[in-house]
CSV table of C-alpha atoms and ligand atoms in Angstrom, one decimal:
chain,number,residue,atom,x,y,z
A,25,MET,CA,19.6,-37.0,9.2
A,26,CYS,CA,20.9,-36.6,5.7
A,27,ASN,CA,17.5,-35.4,4.6
A,28,ALA,CA,17.4,-32.6,7.0
A,29,PRO,CA,16.7,-29.4,5.2
A,30,ALA,CA,19.7,-27.2,4.7
A,31,ARG,CA,17.8,-23.9,5.0
A,32,ARG,CA,16.8,-23.0,8.5
A,33,ALA,CA,15.5,-19.8,9.9
A,34,SER,CA,18.7,-19.0,11.8
A,35,GLY,CA,21.0,-19.8,9.0
A,36,LYS,CA,22.0,-22.9,7.3
A,37,ALA,CA,23.0,-26.3,8.5
A,38,HIS,CA,26.1,-27.9,7.3
A,39,PHE,CA,27.9,-31.1,8.0
A,40,HIS,CA,31.3,-30.6,9.5
A,41,ARG,CA,34.5,-32.7,9.3
A,42,SER,CA,33.3,-34.6,12.4
A,43,GLY,CA,30.3,-35.8,10.5
A,44,GLY,CA,27.8,-33.8,12.5
A,45,PHE,CA,25.9,-30.6,11.8
A,46,LEU,CA,27.5,-27.3,12.1
A,47,ASN,CA,24.8,-24.6,12.7
A,48,ARG,CA,26.0,-21.2,11.9
A,49,GLY,CA,24.2,-18.2,13.3
A,50,PRO,CA,23.5,-15.1,11.2
A,51,LEU,CA,27.0,-13.7,11.8
A,52,GLY,CA,28.9,-16.8,10.9
A,53,GLN,CA,26.7,-17.9,8.0
A,54,MET,CA,28.0,-20.3,5.5
A,55,THR,CA,26.2,-19.7,2.3
A,56,THR,CA,25.6,-22.3,-0.4
A,57,PRO,CA,28.2,-21.6,-3.0
A,58,ALA,CA,26.8,-19.7,-6.0
A,59,SER,CA,28.4,-22.2,-8.4
A,60,LEU,CA,26.1,-24.9,-7.0
A,61,LEU,CA,23.0,-22.7,-7.1
A,62,ASP,CA,23.8,-21.7,-10.6
A,63,ALA,CA,24.7,-25.3,-11.7
A,64,ASP,CA,23.4,-26.2,-15.0
A,65,VAL,CA,22.1,-29.7,-14.1
A,66,PRO,CA,20.6,-31.4,-17.1
A,67,ARG,CA,16.8,-31.6,-16.9
A,68,PRO,CA,16.8,-35.5,-17.2
A,69,VAL,CA,19.0,-35.7,-14.2
A,70,LEU,CA,16.8,-33.4,-12.2
A,71,ASP,CA,13.8,-35.5,-13.2
A,72,VAL,CA,15.4,-38.6,-11.9
A,73,ILE,CA,16.2,-37.0,-8.6
A,74,ALA,CA,12.7,-35.5,-8.3
A,75,ARG,CA,11.1,-38.9,-9.0
A,76,LEU,CA,13.2,-40.7,-6.4
A,77,ARG,CA,12.4,-38.0,-3.9
A,78,GLU,CA,8.7,-38.1,-4.7
A,79,LEU,CA,8.8,-41.8,-3.8
A,80,GLY,CA,10.3,-40.8,-0.4
A,81,HIS,CA,13.9,-41.8,-1.1
A,82,ALA,CA,16.9,-39.6,-0.6
A,83,ALA,CA,18.7,-38.7,-3.8
A,84,TYR,CA,21.7,-36.6,-4.5
A,85,LEU,CA,24.3,-35.7,-7.1
A,86,VAL,CA,27.6,-37.1,-5.9
A,87,GLY,CA,31.3,-37.3,-6.5
A,88,GLY,CA,33.0,-35.7,-9.5
A,89,CYS,CA,30.0,-33.6,-10.6
A,90,VAL,CA,29.7,-31.9,-7.2
A,91,ARG,CA,33.5,-31.3,-7.1
A,92,ASP,CA,33.6,-29.9,-10.6
A,93,THR,CA,30.6,-27.7,-10.2
A,94,LEU,CA,32.1,-26.2,-7.0
A,95,ARG,CA,35.2,-25.5,-8.9
A,96,GLY,CA,33.2,-23.6,-11.5
A,97,PHE,CA,33.6,-26.3,-14.2
A,98,HIS,CA,30.8,-28.0,-16.1
A,99,PRO,CA,31.0,-31.7,-15.1
A,100,LYS,CA,31.3,-34.2,-17.9
A,101,ASP,CA,28.7,-36.5,-16.2
A,102,PHE,CA,26.3,-36.3,-13.4
A,103,ASP,CA,26.1,-39.3,-11.0
A,104,VAL,CA,23.1,-39.8,-8.8
A,105,ALA,CA,23.2,-41.6,-5.4
A,106,THR,CA,20.1,-42.7,-3.6
A,107,SER,CA,18.8,-44.5,-0.6
A,108,ALA,CA,16.4,-46.5,-2.9
A,109,LEU,CA,17.5,-50.1,-3.4
A,110,PRO,CA,18.4,-51.1,-6.9
A,111,GLU,CA,15.1,-53.0,-7.3
A,112,GLU,CA,13.3,-49.8,-6.2
A,113,VAL,CA,15.1,-47.7,-8.7
A,114,GLN,CA,14.3,-50.2,-11.4
A,115,ARG,CA,10.6,-50.1,-10.4
A,116,ALA,CA,10.6,-46.3,-10.3
A,117,PHE,CA,11.4,-45.8,-14.0
A,118,ARG,CA,10.1,-47.1,-17.2
A,119,LYS,CA,13.4,-47.6,-19.0
A,120,VAL,CA,16.4,-48.9,-17.0
A,121,ILE,CA,19.5,-50.9,-17.7
A,122,PRO,CA,20.9,-52.9,-14.7
A,123,THR,CA,24.5,-51.9,-15.5
A,124,GLY,CA,26.2,-52.9,-12.3
A,125,ILE,CA,23.3,-54.1,-10.3
A,126,GLN,CA,25.4,-56.2,-7.9
A,127,HIS,CA,27.2,-53.0,-6.9
A,128,GLY,CA,23.9,-51.1,-6.8
A,129,THR,CA,24.2,-49.2,-10.1
A,130,VAL,CA,21.3,-48.9,-12.4
A,131,THR,CA,21.3,-46.8,-15.6
A,132,VAL,CA,18.0,-44.9,-16.0
A,133,LEU,CA,17.1,-43.7,-19.5
A,134,SER,CA,15.6,-40.3,-18.9
A,135,GLY,CA,14.8,-37.7,-21.5
A,136,GLY,CA,17.0,-39.4,-24.1
A,137,THR,CA,20.1,-39.5,-21.8
A,138,HIS,CA,21.6,-42.1,-19.5
A,139,VAL,CA,21.6,-41.3,-15.8
A,140,GLU,CA,23.6,-43.6,-13.5
A,141,VAL,CA,21.8,-44.1,-10.2
A,142,THR,CA,23.7,-45.9,-7.5
A,143,THR,CA,22.3,-47.0,-4.1
A,144,PHE,CA,24.1,-45.6,-1.1
A,145,ARG,CA,26.6,-48.2,-0.1
A,146,SER,CA,29.4,-49.0,2.2
A,147,GLU,CA,32.2,-51.3,1.4
A,148,SER,CA,33.8,-53.6,3.9
A,149,GLU,CA,36.5,-56.2,4.1
A,150,TYR,CA,38.9,-55.5,1.3
A,151,HIS,CA,40.7,-58.8,1.2
A,152,ASP,CA,43.0,-58.3,-1.7
A,153,GLY,CA,43.5,-54.5,-1.9
A,154,ARG,CA,41.5,-54.5,-5.1
A,155,ARG,CA,37.8,-55.0,-4.7
A,156,PRO,CA,35.6,-54.9,-1.6
A,157,SER,CA,34.5,-58.4,-0.7
A,158,ALA,CA,31.1,-57.2,0.4
A,159,VAL,CA,28.9,-54.2,-0.5
A,160,THR,CA,26.3,-53.2,1.9
A,161,PHE,CA,23.4,-50.9,0.9
A,162,GLU,CA,22.9,-48.0,3.2
A,163,GLN,CA,20.2,-45.5,4.0
A,164,ASP,CA,22.5,-42.7,5.0
A,165,ILE,CA,24.3,-40.5,2.5
A,166,VAL,CA,27.1,-39.9,5.0
A,167,LYS,CA,27.9,-43.7,5.0
A,168,ASP,CA,28.1,-43.6,1.3
A,169,LEU,CA,30.4,-40.5,1.3
A,170,SER,CA,32.6,-42.1,3.9
A,171,ARG,CA,33.6,-44.9,1.5
A,172,ARG,CA,34.7,-42.5,-1.1
A,173,ASP,CA,38.4,-41.8,-1.7
A,174,PHE,CA,39.1,-38.1,-1.2
A,175,THR,CA,37.3,-35.3,0.6
A,176,ILE,CA,36.8,-33.4,-2.6
A,177,ASN,CA,35.1,-36.4,-4.1
A,178,ALA,CA,33.0,-37.1,-1.0
A,179,MET,CA,30.3,-34.4,-1.2
A,180,ALA,CA,26.7,-34.7,-2.2
A,181,TRP,CA,24.4,-32.0,-3.5
A,182,ASN,CA,20.6,-32.1,-3.7
A,183,PRO,CA,19.9,-29.6,-6.5
A,184,LEU,CA,16.2,-29.5,-5.7
A,185,GLY,CA,16.4,-28.7,-2.0
A,186,HIS,CA,19.7,-26.9,-2.3
A,187,GLU,CA,21.4,-29.0,0.3
A,188,LEU,CA,25.1,-29.6,0.3
A,189,VAL,CA,26.4,-32.6,2.3
A,190,ASP,CA,30.1,-32.2,3.0
A,191,PRO,CA,31.0,-34.3,6.1
A,192,PHE,CA,34.8,-34.3,5.5
A,193,GLY,CA,35.6,-30.7,4.7
A,194,GLY,CA,35.7,-31.2,0.9
A,195,GLN,CA,34.9,-27.6,0.3
A,196,ASP,CA,37.8,-26.4,2.5
A,197,ASP,CA,40.1,-28.8,0.6
A,198,LEU,CA,38.9,-27.5,-2.7
A,199,LYS,CA,39.7,-24.0,-1.6
A,200,ALA,CA,43.1,-25.1,-0.3
A,201,ARG,CA,43.5,-27.1,-3.5
A,202,VAL,CA,44.5,-30.2,-1.6
A,203,VAL,CA,43.8,-33.9,-2.3
A,204,ARG,CA,43.2,-35.5,1.0
A,205,CYS,CA,41.9,-39.0,1.9
A,206,VAL,CA,38.6,-39.4,3.7
A,207,GLY,CA,39.8,-40.8,7.0
A,208,SER,CA,43.1,-42.5,7.5
A,209,ALA,CA,45.2,-42.5,4.3
A,210,ILE,CA,47.0,-45.7,5.3
A,211,GLU,CA,43.7,-47.5,5.8
A,212,ARG,CA,42.1,-46.2,2.6
A,213,PHE,CA,45.2,-47.0,0.5
A,214,SER,CA,45.4,-50.5,2.1
A,215,GLU,CA,41.8,-51.1,1.2
A,216,ASP,CA,42.2,-50.2,-2.5
A,217,GLY,CA,45.7,-50.0,-3.9
A,218,LEU,CA,44.5,-47.9,-6.8
A,219,ARG,CA,43.7,-44.9,-4.6
A,220,PRO,CA,47.3,-43.6,-4.2
A,221,LEU,CA,47.5,-43.4,-8.0
A,222,ARG,CA,44.2,-41.7,-8.1
A,223,ALA,CA,45.4,-39.2,-5.6
A,224,VAL,CA,48.3,-38.2,-7.8
A,225,ARG,CA,46.1,-38.2,-10.9
A,226,PHE,CA,43.6,-35.8,-9.3
A,227,ALA,CA,46.5,-33.6,-8.1
A,228,ALA,CA,47.8,-33.4,-11.7
A,229,VAL,CA,44.4,-33.0,-13.4
A,230,LEU,CA,43.1,-30.4,-10.9
A,231,ASP,CA,46.4,-28.7,-10.4
A,232,PHE,CA,46.2,-29.4,-6.6
A,233,THR,CA,48.8,-30.7,-4.2
A,234,LEU,CA,48.7,-33.8,-2.0
A,235,ASP,CA,47.9,-33.4,1.6
A,236,SER,CA,51.1,-34.3,3.5
A,237,GLY,CA,49.6,-37.2,5.4
A,238,THR,CA,48.0,-38.5,2.2
A,239,GLN,CA,51.3,-38.4,0.4
A,240,ALA,CA,53.3,-39.9,3.3
A,241,ALA,CA,51.0,-43.0,3.3
A,242,ILE,CA,51.9,-43.9,-0.3
A,243,PRO,CA,55.3,-45.5,0.2
A,244,ALA,CA,54.0,-47.7,3.0
A,245,THR,CA,51.1,-49.0,1.0
A,246,LEU,CA,53.0,-49.8,-2.3
A,247,PRO,CA,52.7,-53.5,-1.8
A,248,VAL,CA,48.9,-53.1,-2.1
A,249,PHE,CA,49.3,-50.9,-5.2
A,250,ARG,CA,51.4,-53.7,-6.8
A,251,LYS,CA,48.4,-56.0,-6.8
A,252,VAL,CA,46.1,-53.6,-8.7
A,253,ALA,CA,45.0,-54.8,-12.2
A,254,HIS,CA,47.1,-53.2,-15.0
A,255,GLU,CA,44.0,-51.9,-16.8
A,256,ARG,CA,43.0,-49.9,-13.8
A,257,VAL,CA,46.5,-48.5,-13.5
A,258,ARG,CA,46.5,-47.6,-17.1
A,259,GLU,CA,43.2,-45.8,-17.0
A,260,GLU,CA,44.4,-43.5,-14.2
A,261,PHE,CA,47.8,-43.1,-15.8
A,262,VAL,CA,46.2,-42.0,-19.1
A,263,LYS,CA,44.2,-39.3,-17.3
A,264,LEU,CA,47.4,-38.1,-15.6
A,265,LEU,CA,49.2,-38.1,-18.9
A,266,LEU,CA,46.6,-36.0,-20.5
A,267,SER,CA,46.3,-33.5,-17.7
A,268,LYS,CA,47.6,-30.0,-17.8
A,269,ARG,CA,50.1,-30.7,-14.9
A,270,GLU,CA,51.4,-33.9,-16.5
A,271,ALA,CA,55.1,-33.3,-15.7
A,272,PHE,CA,54.3,-32.5,-12.1
A,273,GLY,CA,52.1,-35.6,-11.9
A,274,LEU,CA,54.9,-37.8,-13.2
A,275,GLU,CA,57.3,-36.3,-10.8
A,276,LEU,CA,54.9,-37.0,-7.9
A,277,LEU,CA,54.5,-40.6,-9.1
A,278,ALA,CA,58.3,-40.9,-9.1
A,279,VAL,CA,58.9,-39.5,-5.6
A,280,THR,CA,56.1,-41.5,-4.0
A,281,GLY,CA,57.5,-44.8,-5.6
A,282,LEU,CA,54.3,-45.5,-7.6
A,283,LEU,CA,56.1,-45.0,-10.9
A,284,ASP,CA,58.7,-47.7,-10.2
A,285,VAL,CA,55.9,-50.2,-9.9
A,286,PHE,CA,54.5,-49.8,-13.4
A,287,LEU,CA,57.0,-47.7,-15.4
A,288,PRO,CA,60.5,-48.5,-14.0
A,289,GLU,CA,61.9,-47.4,-17.4
A,290,LEU,CA,61.1,-43.8,-16.5
A,291,ALA,CA,61.4,-44.2,-12.7
A,292,ARG,CA,65.0,-45.5,-12.9
A,293,ALA,CA,66.2,-43.3,-15.7
A,294,GLU,CA,68.9,-40.9,-14.9
A,295,ALA,CA,67.5,-37.6,-13.4
A,296,GLU,CA,68.2,-35.4,-16.4
A,297,ALA,CA,66.9,-37.9,-18.9
A,298,ALA,CA,63.7,-38.3,-16.9
A,299,ARG,CA,63.3,-34.6,-16.6
A,300,LEU,CA,63.6,-34.2,-20.4
A,301,ALA,CA,61.2,-37.0,-21.0
A,302,ARG,CA,58.6,-35.5,-18.8
A,303,ALA,CA,59.1,-32.0,-20.3
A,304,ALA,CA,58.8,-33.4,-23.9
A,305,ALA,CA,55.5,-35.2,-23.0
A,306,SER,CA,54.1,-32.0,-21.5
A,307,ALA,CA,55.1,-30.0,-24.5
A,308,ALA,CA,53.2,-32.4,-26.7
A,309,PRO,CA,49.5,-32.0,-27.5
A,310,ALA,CA,47.2,-33.8,-25.1
A,311,ASP,CA,46.8,-37.1,-27.0
A,312,VAL,CA,47.6,-40.4,-25.4
A,313,GLU,CA,49.7,-41.8,-28.2
A,314,ILE,CA,51.6,-38.6,-28.9
A,315,ARG,CA,52.3,-38.0,-25.2
A,316,LEU,CA,53.4,-41.6,-24.6
A,317,ALA,CA,55.7,-41.5,-27.6
A,318,ALA,CA,57.2,-38.1,-26.6
A,319,LEU,CA,57.7,-39.5,-23.1
A,320,LEU,CA,59.4,-42.7,-24.1
A,321,ALA,CA,61.1,-41.8,-27.4
A,322,ASP,CA,64.5,-41.0,-25.8
A,323,LEU,CA,64.3,-43.5,-23.0
A,324,VAL,CA,63.6,-46.7,-24.7
A,325,ASP,CA,63.7,-48.3,-28.2
A,326,SER,CA,60.5,-49.1,-30.0
A,327,GLN,CA,60.7,-52.8,-29.0
A,328,ARG,CA,60.8,-51.8,-25.3
A,329,ALA,CA,58.0,-49.3,-25.8
A,330,GLU,CA,55.9,-52.1,-27.2
A,331,GLU,CA,56.6,-54.2,-24.1
A,332,ILE,CA,55.5,-51.3,-21.9
A,333,GLY,CA,52.3,-51.0,-23.9
A,334,VAL,CA,51.5,-54.7,-23.6
A,335,ARG,CA,52.4,-54.6,-19.9
A,336,LEU,CA,49.9,-51.8,-19.2
A,337,LYS,CA,47.3,-53.4,-21.5
A,338,PHE,CA,47.0,-50.6,-23.9
A,339,PRO,CA,44.9,-51.3,-27.0
A,340,THR,CA,46.9,-52.9,-29.8
A,341,LYS,CA,46.2,-49.9,-32.0
A,342,THR,CA,47.7,-47.6,-29.4
A,343,ILE,CA,50.8,-49.8,-29.0
A,344,GLU,CA,51.4,-50.0,-32.7
A,345,ARG,CA,51.1,-46.2,-33.2
A,346,VAL,CA,53.4,-45.5,-30.3
A,347,ARG,CA,55.9,-47.9,-31.7
A,348,LEU,CA,55.8,-46.3,-35.1
A,349,LEU,CA,56.1,-42.8,-33.6
A,350,ILE,CA,59.1,-43.8,-31.5
A,351,THR,CA,60.8,-45.5,-34.4
A,352,HIS,CA,60.7,-42.2,-36.3
A,353,ALA,CA,60.7,-39.7,-33.5
A,354,ALA,CA,64.2,-38.4,-34.1
A,355,LEU,CA,63.0,-36.5,-37.1
A,356,GLU,CA,65.9,-34.0,-36.9
A,357,ARG,CA,68.2,-36.6,-38.6
A,358,HIS,CA,66.3,-35.9,-41.8
A,359,VAL,CA,67.0,-32.2,-41.9
A,360,GLY,CA,68.7,-31.3,-45.1
A,361,GLU,CA,67.8,-34.6,-46.9
A,362,PRO,CA,66.6,-34.4,-50.5
A,363,ASP,CA,62.9,-34.7,-51.5
A,364,PRO,CA,63.1,-38.4,-52.4
A,365,ALA,CA,64.4,-39.3,-49.0
A,366,LEU,CA,61.6,-37.4,-47.4
A,367,ARG,CA,59.1,-39.1,-49.6
A,368,ARG,CA,60.5,-42.5,-48.5
A,369,LEU,CA,60.0,-41.3,-44.9
A,370,LEU,CA,56.4,-40.3,-45.7
A,371,SER,CA,55.9,-43.7,-47.3
A,372,LYS,CA,57.2,-45.6,-44.2
A,373,VAL,CA,55.3,-43.5,-41.7
A,374,GLY,CA,52.1,-43.2,-43.6
A,375,LEU,CA,50.2,-39.9,-44.2
A,376,ALA,CA,47.8,-40.8,-41.4
A,377,HIS,CA,50.6,-40.5,-38.8
A,378,ILE,CA,52.5,-37.6,-40.1
A,379,GLU,CA,50.7,-35.0,-38.0
A,380,ALA,CA,51.3,-37.1,-34.8
A,381,LEU,CA,54.9,-37.7,-35.7
A,382,THR,CA,55.7,-34.0,-36.3
A,383,ALA,CA,54.0,-33.2,-32.9
A,384,VAL,CA,56.3,-35.7,-31.1
A,385,ALA,CA,59.4,-34.5,-32.9
A,386,ARG,CA,58.6,-30.8,-32.3
A,387,ALA,CA,58.0,-31.5,-28.5
A,388,ARG,CA,61.3,-33.4,-28.2
A,389,ILE,CA,63.4,-30.8,-30.0
A,390,GLN,CA,61.7,-28.0,-28.1
A,391,VAL,CA,63.0,-29.3,-24.8
A,392,ARG,CA,66.2,-31.0,-26.0
A,393,GLU,CA,67.7,-28.6,-28.6
A,394,PRO,CA,65.5,-25.5,-28.7
A,395,ALA,CA,68.1,-23.8,-31.0
A,396,ARG,CA,67.2,-26.4,-33.7
A,397,LEU,CA,63.5,-25.7,-33.6
A,398,PRO,CA,63.6,-23.4,-36.7
A,399,GLU,CA,65.2,-26.1,-38.8
A,400,MET,CA,62.8,-28.7,-37.5
A,401,GLU,CA,59.9,-26.4,-38.4
A,402,ALA,CA,61.4,-26.0,-41.9
A,403,LEU,CA,61.6,-29.8,-42.2
A,404,ILE,CA,58.0,-30.2,-41.1
A,405,GLY,CA,57.0,-27.5,-43.6
A,406,ARG,CA,58.8,-29.5,-46.4
A,407,LEU,CA,57.1,-32.7,-45.3
A,408,HIS,CA,53.7,-31.1,-45.4
A,409,ALA,CA,54.4,-29.6,-48.8
A,410,LEU,CA,55.6,-32.9,-50.2
A,411,ALA,CA,52.5,-34.7,-48.8
A,412,ALA,CA,50.2,-32.0,-50.2
A,413,ALA,CA,51.5,-32.8,-53.7
A,414,LYS,CA,49.9,-36.3,-53.2
A,415,PRO,CA,52.8,-38.3,-54.6
A,416,PRO,CA,52.5,-42.1,-54.9
A,417,LEU,CA,53.7,-43.4,-51.5
A,418,THR,CA,52.4,-47.0,-51.4
A,419,SER,CA,52.0,-49.8,-53.9
A,420,LYS,CA,48.3,-49.0,-54.1
A,421,ASP,CA,49.2,-45.6,-55.6
A,422,LEU,CA,51.2,-47.2,-58.5
A,423,ALA,CA,49.8,-46.6,-62.0
A,424,LEU,CA,50.3,-50.4,-62.5
A,425,ASN,CA,48.4,-52.9,-60.4
A,426,GLY,CA,49.4,-56.4,-59.7
A,427,GLY,CA,47.7,-57.8,-62.7
A,428,ALA,CA,49.3,-55.3,-65.1
A,429,ILE,CA,52.7,-56.0,-63.5
A,430,MET,CA,52.2,-59.7,-64.1
A,431,ALA,CA,51.1,-59.2,-67.7
A,432,THR,CA,54.0,-56.9,-68.5
A,433,LEU,CA,56.5,-59.5,-67.1
A,434,GLY,CA,54.6,-62.4,-68.6
A,435,VAL,CA,54.4,-64.2,-65.3
A,436,GLY,CA,51.7,-65.5,-62.9
A,437,PRO,CA,51.5,-64.9,-59.2
A,438,SER,CA,55.0,-65.4,-57.8
A,439,PRO,CA,57.5,-63.7,-55.5
A,440,ILE,CA,58.9,-61.8,-58.4
A,441,VAL,CA,55.7,-59.7,-58.4
A,442,GLY,CA,56.5,-58.4,-54.9
A,443,ASP,CA,60.1,-57.6,-56.0
A,444,ALA,CA,58.8,-55.8,-59.0
A,445,THR,CA,56.3,-53.8,-57.0
A,446,ARG,CA,59.0,-52.7,-54.6
A,447,PHE,CA,61.3,-51.7,-57.5
A,448,LEU,CA,58.5,-49.6,-59.0
A,449,LEU,CA,57.6,-47.9,-55.8
A,450,GLU,CA,61.3,-47.1,-55.2
A,451,GLN,CA,61.4,-45.5,-58.7
A,452,VAL,CA,58.3,-43.3,-58.1
A,453,LEU,CA,59.4,-42.3,-54.6
A,454,GLU,CA,62.6,-41.1,-56.3
A,455,GLU,CA,60.6,-39.4,-59.2
A,456,PRO,CA,56.9,-39.2,-58.8
A,457,SER,CA,56.4,-38.1,-62.4
A,458,LEU,CA,57.3,-41.6,-63.5
A,459,ASN,CA,54.0,-42.9,-62.1
A,460,ALA,CA,52.3,-43.4,-65.5
A,461,ALA,CA,51.4,-46.8,-66.8
A,462,GLU,CA,53.6,-46.7,-70.0
A,463,LYS,CA,56.6,-45.4,-68.2
A,464,LEU,CA,56.3,-48.0,-65.4
A,465,LYS,CA,56.0,-50.8,-68.0
A,466,GLU,CA,59.2,-49.6,-69.7
A,467,LEU,CA,61.0,-49.5,-66.4
A,468,LEU,CA,59.7,-52.9,-65.5
A,469,ARG,CA,60.9,-54.4,-68.8
A,470,SER,CA,64.5,-53.1,-68.4
A,471,TRP,CA,64.4,-54.2,-64.7
A,472,SER,CA,63.5,-57.7,-65.8
A,473,ARG,CA,66.1,-57.8,-68.6
A,474,ALA,CA,68.8,-56.7,-66.1
A,475,ARG,CA,67.7,-59.3,-63.6
A,476,GLY,CA,67.7,-62.0,-66.3
A,477,SER,CA,71.2,-61.2,-67.4
B,22,ATP,P1,36.5,-37.9,-13.3
B,22,ATP,O1,36.0,-36.5,-13.6
B,22,ATP,O2,37.9,-38.1,-13.5
B,22,ATP,O3,35.6,-39.0,-13.8
B,22,ATP,P2,35.3,-38.6,-10.8
B,22,ATP,O4,35.4,-38.0,-9.5
B,22,ATP,O5,34.0,-38.7,-11.5
B,22,ATP,O6,36.3,-37.9,-11.7
B,22,ATP,P3,35.4,-41.4,-11.1
B,22,ATP,O7,36.6,-42.3,-11.2
B,22,ATP,O8,34.5,-41.3,-12.2
B,22,ATP,O9,36.0,-40.0,-10.7
B,22,ATP,O10,34.6,-41.9,-9.8
B,22,ATP,C1,33.4,-41.3,-9.3
B,22,ATP,C2,33.4,-41.1,-7.8
B,22,ATP,O11,33.4,-42.4,-7.2
B,22,ATP,C3,34.6,-40.4,-7.2
B,22,ATP,O12,34.3,-39.0,-7.2
B,22,ATP,C4,34.7,-41.0,-5.9
B,22,ATP,O13,33.7,-40.4,-5.0
B,22,ATP,C5,34.2,-42.4,-6.1
B,22,ATP,N1,35.4,-43.4,-6.3
B,22,ATP,C6,35.8,-43.8,-7.5
B,22,ATP,N2,36.8,-44.6,-7.4
B,22,ATP,C7,37.0,-44.8,-6.1
B,22,ATP,C8,37.9,-45.6,-5.3
B,22,ATP,N3,38.8,-46.4,-5.9
B,22,ATP,N4,37.8,-45.5,-4.0
B,22,ATP,C9,36.9,-44.8,-3.4
B,22,ATP,N5,36.0,-44.0,-4.1
B,22,ATP,C10,36.1,-44.0,-5.4
B,23,MG,MG1,33.6,-39.8,-13.4
């Protein structure tokens, strides 16, 4: 049935919410949306679909790429679903990588790109709210679409035959800008605890609302959400954090109870503090570390921020950067400080992080004390000017290296070398023009004499 041609003499055939066909006469014709007809599907993807169809299999574009094309956006990737079994897909192409063969996914190398091809499947018996205990391969695209999370993600498009399969009213929900579960929200959220978070994430990313039944099912299924692996939570959370309706998404996470499960520091914050945190994160550029720091800087200290990062299994690099940004986020306290103090700040933060730090500081002040924005901008301007002068900021920048320091002091490797290096760095941060070998040697000798006496 899924292969029935969409174009018929009397009009077009469409699946309806019930799962059946809806034949429209000439008066009530539903036309294939122009965005699909004009879709710029990459040639290698079309080739894969054509090959599978040539062999007698059903093959469609599915999921996010259909949704995004219908919305008029170019998808970031094109996923293919097919009735062909994984072995059949492997046999159909010369170069394949069995990426997730047990789940039915094979990566086909076509025209220099990777095309993910997944066999139609249904998932049954979720035992732990995390992963289906059994995957069954199917011949019917509608079965495959029924296991998908939201109606807007449960459409399939055959770009060769111009056939749109939309059994659950995905197009209507796209038009209404609504995220709605396929089938019973309680059941779908009980099968896979990640779905409620995905629902909120899609609402934030797409600037949609949650269907009321879908939203209402979230509190009841929170025990299932609690069991979801932190990595999966983090992945969705990051997408939400980087979305254009990030503050709205965070609010939705809070009212549905999801936030309390993985970020109680924000969920339990006092209402105004939480609002400011959300606003600061939204005001910051869409970068994970910057947004996380802007969100957390005024809620928790850097130690707690680190714990949050570890809990959500962020990469160590991210955790360290967020920690650093939070430590120095209250940049306004440096307003009016003399140049040497600002150079010390540059030295502590490191030039690589200054751009990010100023972004966090700017976002915070913008929502907390907008009247102080001009002085913050002036401070940021001074920091940039100081950095542009390329002053010595680390021991590596000193005109004397470790060997020269030892020779000057007449000592071998010992703790005194570290003390001497810190002393010299302190001197050049105060006065960069001192960073010349002879001057540093002289300073070192008097430092040593003073220490000796
Ligand atoms: P994005 O643009 O964010 O990647 P996407 O729709 O491609 O959006 P993915 O997470 O890449 O989202 O998933 C691809 C498709 O797989 C979805 O569109 C949906 O049909 C299905 N899907 C993904 N995760 C789930 C899930 N947890 N439960 C049911 N279906 C899912
Ligand atoms: Mg995707």
